[in-house]
Short mmCIF file of C-alpha atoms in Angstrom, two decimals:
data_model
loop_
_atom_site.label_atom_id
_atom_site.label_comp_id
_atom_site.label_asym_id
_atom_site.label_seq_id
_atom_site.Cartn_x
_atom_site.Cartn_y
_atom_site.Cartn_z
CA UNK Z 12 234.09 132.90 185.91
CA UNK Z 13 233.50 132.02 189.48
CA UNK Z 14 236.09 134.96 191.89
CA UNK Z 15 237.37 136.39 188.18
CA UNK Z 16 236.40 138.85 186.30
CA UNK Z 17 235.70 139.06 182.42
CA UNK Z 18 235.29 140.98 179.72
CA UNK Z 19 231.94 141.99 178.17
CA UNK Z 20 230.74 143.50 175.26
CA UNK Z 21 231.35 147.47 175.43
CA UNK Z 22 234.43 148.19 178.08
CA UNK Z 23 233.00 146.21 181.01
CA UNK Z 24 233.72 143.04 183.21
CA UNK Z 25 231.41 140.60 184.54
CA UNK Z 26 232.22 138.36 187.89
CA UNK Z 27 230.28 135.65 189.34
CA UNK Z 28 229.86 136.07 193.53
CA UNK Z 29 228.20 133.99 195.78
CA UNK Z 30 226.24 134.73 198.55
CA UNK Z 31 228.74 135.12 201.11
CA UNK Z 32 231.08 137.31 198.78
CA UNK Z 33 228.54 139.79 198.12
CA UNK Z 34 228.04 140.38 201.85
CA UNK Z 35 231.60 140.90 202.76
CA UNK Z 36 231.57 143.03 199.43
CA UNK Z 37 229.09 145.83 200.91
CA UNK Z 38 229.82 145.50 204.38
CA UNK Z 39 233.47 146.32 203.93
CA UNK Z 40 232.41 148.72 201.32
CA UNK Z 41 229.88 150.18 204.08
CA UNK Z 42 233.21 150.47 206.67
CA UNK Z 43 235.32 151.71 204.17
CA UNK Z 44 232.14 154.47 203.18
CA UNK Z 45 232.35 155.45 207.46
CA UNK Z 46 235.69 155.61 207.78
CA UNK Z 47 235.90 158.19 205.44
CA UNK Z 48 233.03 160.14 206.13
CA UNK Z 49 230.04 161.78 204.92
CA UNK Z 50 230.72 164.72 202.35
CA UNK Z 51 230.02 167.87 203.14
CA UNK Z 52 226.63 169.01 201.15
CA UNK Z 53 226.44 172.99 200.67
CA UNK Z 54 223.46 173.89 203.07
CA UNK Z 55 219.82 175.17 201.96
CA UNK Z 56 220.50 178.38 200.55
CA UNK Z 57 224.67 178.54 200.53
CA UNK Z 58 226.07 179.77 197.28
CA UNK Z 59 227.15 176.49 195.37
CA UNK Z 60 230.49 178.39 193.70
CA UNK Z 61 231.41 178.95 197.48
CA UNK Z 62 231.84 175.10 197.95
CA UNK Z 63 234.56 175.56 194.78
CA UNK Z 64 237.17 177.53 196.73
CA UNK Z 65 236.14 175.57 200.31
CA UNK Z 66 239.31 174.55 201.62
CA UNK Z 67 240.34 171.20 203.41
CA UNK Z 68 242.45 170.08 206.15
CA UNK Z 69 245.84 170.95 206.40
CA UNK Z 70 246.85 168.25 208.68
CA UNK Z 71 247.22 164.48 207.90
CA UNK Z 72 244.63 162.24 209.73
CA UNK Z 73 245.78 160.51 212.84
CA UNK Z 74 243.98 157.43 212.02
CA UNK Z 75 246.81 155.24 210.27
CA UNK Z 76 244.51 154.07 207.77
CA UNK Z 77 242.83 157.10 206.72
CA UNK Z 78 246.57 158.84 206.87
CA UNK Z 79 247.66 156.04 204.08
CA UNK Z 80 244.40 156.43 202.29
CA UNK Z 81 244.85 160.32 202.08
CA UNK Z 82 249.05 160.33 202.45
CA UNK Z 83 251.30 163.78 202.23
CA UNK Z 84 252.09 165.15 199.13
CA UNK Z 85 255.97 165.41 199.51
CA UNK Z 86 256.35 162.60 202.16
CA UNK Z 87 258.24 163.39 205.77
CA UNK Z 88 261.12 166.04 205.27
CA UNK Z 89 261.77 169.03 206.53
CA UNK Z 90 259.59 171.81 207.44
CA UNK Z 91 259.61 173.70 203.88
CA UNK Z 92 258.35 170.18 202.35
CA UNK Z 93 255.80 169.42 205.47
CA UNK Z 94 254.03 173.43 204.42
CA UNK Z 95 254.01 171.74 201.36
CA UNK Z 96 252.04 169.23 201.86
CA UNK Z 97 250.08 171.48 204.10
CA UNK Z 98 248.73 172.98 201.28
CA UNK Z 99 248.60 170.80 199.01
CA UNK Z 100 246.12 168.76 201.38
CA UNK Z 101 244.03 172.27 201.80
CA UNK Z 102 242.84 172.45 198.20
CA UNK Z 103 243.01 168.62 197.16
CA UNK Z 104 241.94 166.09 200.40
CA UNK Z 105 237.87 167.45 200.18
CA UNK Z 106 238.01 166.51 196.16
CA UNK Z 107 240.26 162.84 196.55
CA UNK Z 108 237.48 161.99 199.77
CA UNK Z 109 234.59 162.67 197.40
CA UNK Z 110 236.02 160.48 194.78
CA UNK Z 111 236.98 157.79 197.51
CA UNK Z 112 233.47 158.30 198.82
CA UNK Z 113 231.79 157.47 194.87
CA UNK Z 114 233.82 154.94 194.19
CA UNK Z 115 232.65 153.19 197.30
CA UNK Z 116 228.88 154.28 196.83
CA UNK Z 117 229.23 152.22 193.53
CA UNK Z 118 230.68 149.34 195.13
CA UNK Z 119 227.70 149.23 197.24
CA UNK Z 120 224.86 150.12 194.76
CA UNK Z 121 226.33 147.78 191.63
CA UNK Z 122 225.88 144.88 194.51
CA UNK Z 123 222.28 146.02 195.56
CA UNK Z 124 221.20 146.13 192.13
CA UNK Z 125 221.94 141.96 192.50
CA UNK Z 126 218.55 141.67 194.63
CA UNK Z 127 217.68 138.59 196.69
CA UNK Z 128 220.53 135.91 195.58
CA UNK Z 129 220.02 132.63 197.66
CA UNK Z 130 222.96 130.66 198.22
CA UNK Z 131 224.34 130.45 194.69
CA UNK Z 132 224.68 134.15 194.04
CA UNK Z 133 224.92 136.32 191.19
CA UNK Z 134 226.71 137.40 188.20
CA UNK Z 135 227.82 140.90 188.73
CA UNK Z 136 227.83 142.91 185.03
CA UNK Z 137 229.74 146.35 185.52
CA UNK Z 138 230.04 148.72 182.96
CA UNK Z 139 233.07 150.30 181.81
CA UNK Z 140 232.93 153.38 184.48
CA UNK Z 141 231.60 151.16 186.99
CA UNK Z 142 234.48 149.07 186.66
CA UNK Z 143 237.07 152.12 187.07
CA UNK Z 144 234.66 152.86 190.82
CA UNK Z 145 235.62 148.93 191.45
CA UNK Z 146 239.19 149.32 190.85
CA UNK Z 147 239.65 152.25 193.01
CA UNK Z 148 237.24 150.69 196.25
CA UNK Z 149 238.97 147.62 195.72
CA UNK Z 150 242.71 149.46 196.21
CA UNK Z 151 241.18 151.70 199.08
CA UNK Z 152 239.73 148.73 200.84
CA UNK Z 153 243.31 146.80 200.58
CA UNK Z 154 245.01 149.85 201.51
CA UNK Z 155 243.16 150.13 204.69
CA UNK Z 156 242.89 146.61 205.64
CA UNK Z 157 246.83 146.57 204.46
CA UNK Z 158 246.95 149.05 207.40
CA UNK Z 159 245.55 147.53 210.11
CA UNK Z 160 247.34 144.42 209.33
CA UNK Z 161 250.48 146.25 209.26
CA UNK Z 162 251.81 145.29 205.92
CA UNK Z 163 254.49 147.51 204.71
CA UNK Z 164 255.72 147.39 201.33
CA UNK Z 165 259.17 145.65 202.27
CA UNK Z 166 257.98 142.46 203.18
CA UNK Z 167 254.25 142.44 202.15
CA UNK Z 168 252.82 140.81 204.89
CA UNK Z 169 254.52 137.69 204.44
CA UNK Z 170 254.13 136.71 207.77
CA UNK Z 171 250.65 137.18 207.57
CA UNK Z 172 250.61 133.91 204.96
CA UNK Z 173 251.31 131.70 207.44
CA UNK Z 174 248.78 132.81 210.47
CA UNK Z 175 247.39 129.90 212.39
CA UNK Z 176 243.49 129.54 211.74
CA UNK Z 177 243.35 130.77 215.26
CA UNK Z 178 244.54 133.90 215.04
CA UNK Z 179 242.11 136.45 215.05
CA UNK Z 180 243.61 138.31 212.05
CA UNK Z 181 243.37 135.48 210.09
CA UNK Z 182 239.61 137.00 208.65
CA UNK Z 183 240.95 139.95 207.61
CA UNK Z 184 244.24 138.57 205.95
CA UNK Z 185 241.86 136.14 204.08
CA UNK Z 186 239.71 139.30 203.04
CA UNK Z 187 242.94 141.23 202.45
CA UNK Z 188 244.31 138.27 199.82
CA UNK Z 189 240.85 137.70 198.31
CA UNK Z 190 240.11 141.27 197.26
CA UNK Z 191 244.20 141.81 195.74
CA UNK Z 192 243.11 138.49 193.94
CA UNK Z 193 239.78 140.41 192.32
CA UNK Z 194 241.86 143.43 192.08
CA UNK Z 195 244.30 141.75 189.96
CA UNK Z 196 241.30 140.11 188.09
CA UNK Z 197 239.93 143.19 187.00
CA UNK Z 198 243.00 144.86 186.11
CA UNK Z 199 243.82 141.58 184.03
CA UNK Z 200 240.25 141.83 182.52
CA UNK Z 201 240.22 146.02 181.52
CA UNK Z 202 243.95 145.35 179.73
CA UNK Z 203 243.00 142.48 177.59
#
């Protein structure tokens, strides 16, 4: 069971992490929570219907990362298709951030619940809607580490396979690799 995931009774999926794993887990869980933000919570007294019709931004981010995590509707064309995807953006980005945002808040509170560990770690048990959270933190996360590596979907980072140890994007290519591995695992796992 050790780095893959599998099945248990009633929809779920059960992985074994050590120590190490679990940190890296929630801290890049925790960066992937900042980087997209703290929702916005109606204030004391605000009508809660009024957050319904609140409207988003109508601009793409200018973060790369956050601008894949949150992409245009109708890609880059011309101007009709860019209003488009202005509006689009207006009445969907506040709902897909909040989603992004819970799916990461589970990431991090499924690997609280662990406790203390010690150096041999834990079995992590997630439930069938805990495991649908996982899947979409673990594709955010390898989105935006994807990002920063600059993988594009042509060549998938190949490149990136063969980094010298000394590189200093050789942690995050490792991470990158590791979590498409769980990803995979998972997926594997809930199709069974």
């Amino acid at each position: 069971m050790a780095g893959h995931f599998e099945a248990t009774p009633g929809g779920g999926a059960a992985v074994a992490l050590d120590e190490v794993e679990i940190s890296i887990l929630r801290s890049l869980a925790m960066q992937l929570l900042e980087l997209i933000g703290p929702g916005d919570e109606p204030a004391q007294g605000e009508d809660p219907l009024a957050a319904l019709f609140a409207v988003g931004p109508s601009e793409p981010p200018e973060d790369p990362a956050l601008a894949r995590l949150f992409p245009d509707a109708y890609g880059d064309g011309d101007d009709e298709l860019k209003e488009f995807s202005s509006e689009f953006r207006r009445f969907t980005e506040n709902d897909l951030r909040d989603r992004k945002r819970a799916d990461g808040i589970a990431v991090v509170r499924s690997l609280d619940a662990l406790g203390p560990t010690g150096e041999a770690g834990a079995v992590l048990k997630l439930s069938g809607e805990e495991c649908l959270h996982w899947l979409g933190a673990l594709n955010d996360l390898r989105l935006t580490i994807g990002t920063r590596l600059e993988v594009t979907d042509e060549d998938e980072g190949a490149e990136l396979y063969r980094l010298p140890d000394t590189d200093p994007r050789k942690p995050m290519v490792m991470a990158y690799l590791w979590l498409g591995a769980l990803q995979e695992s998972l997926i594997e796992t809930l199709s069974a």
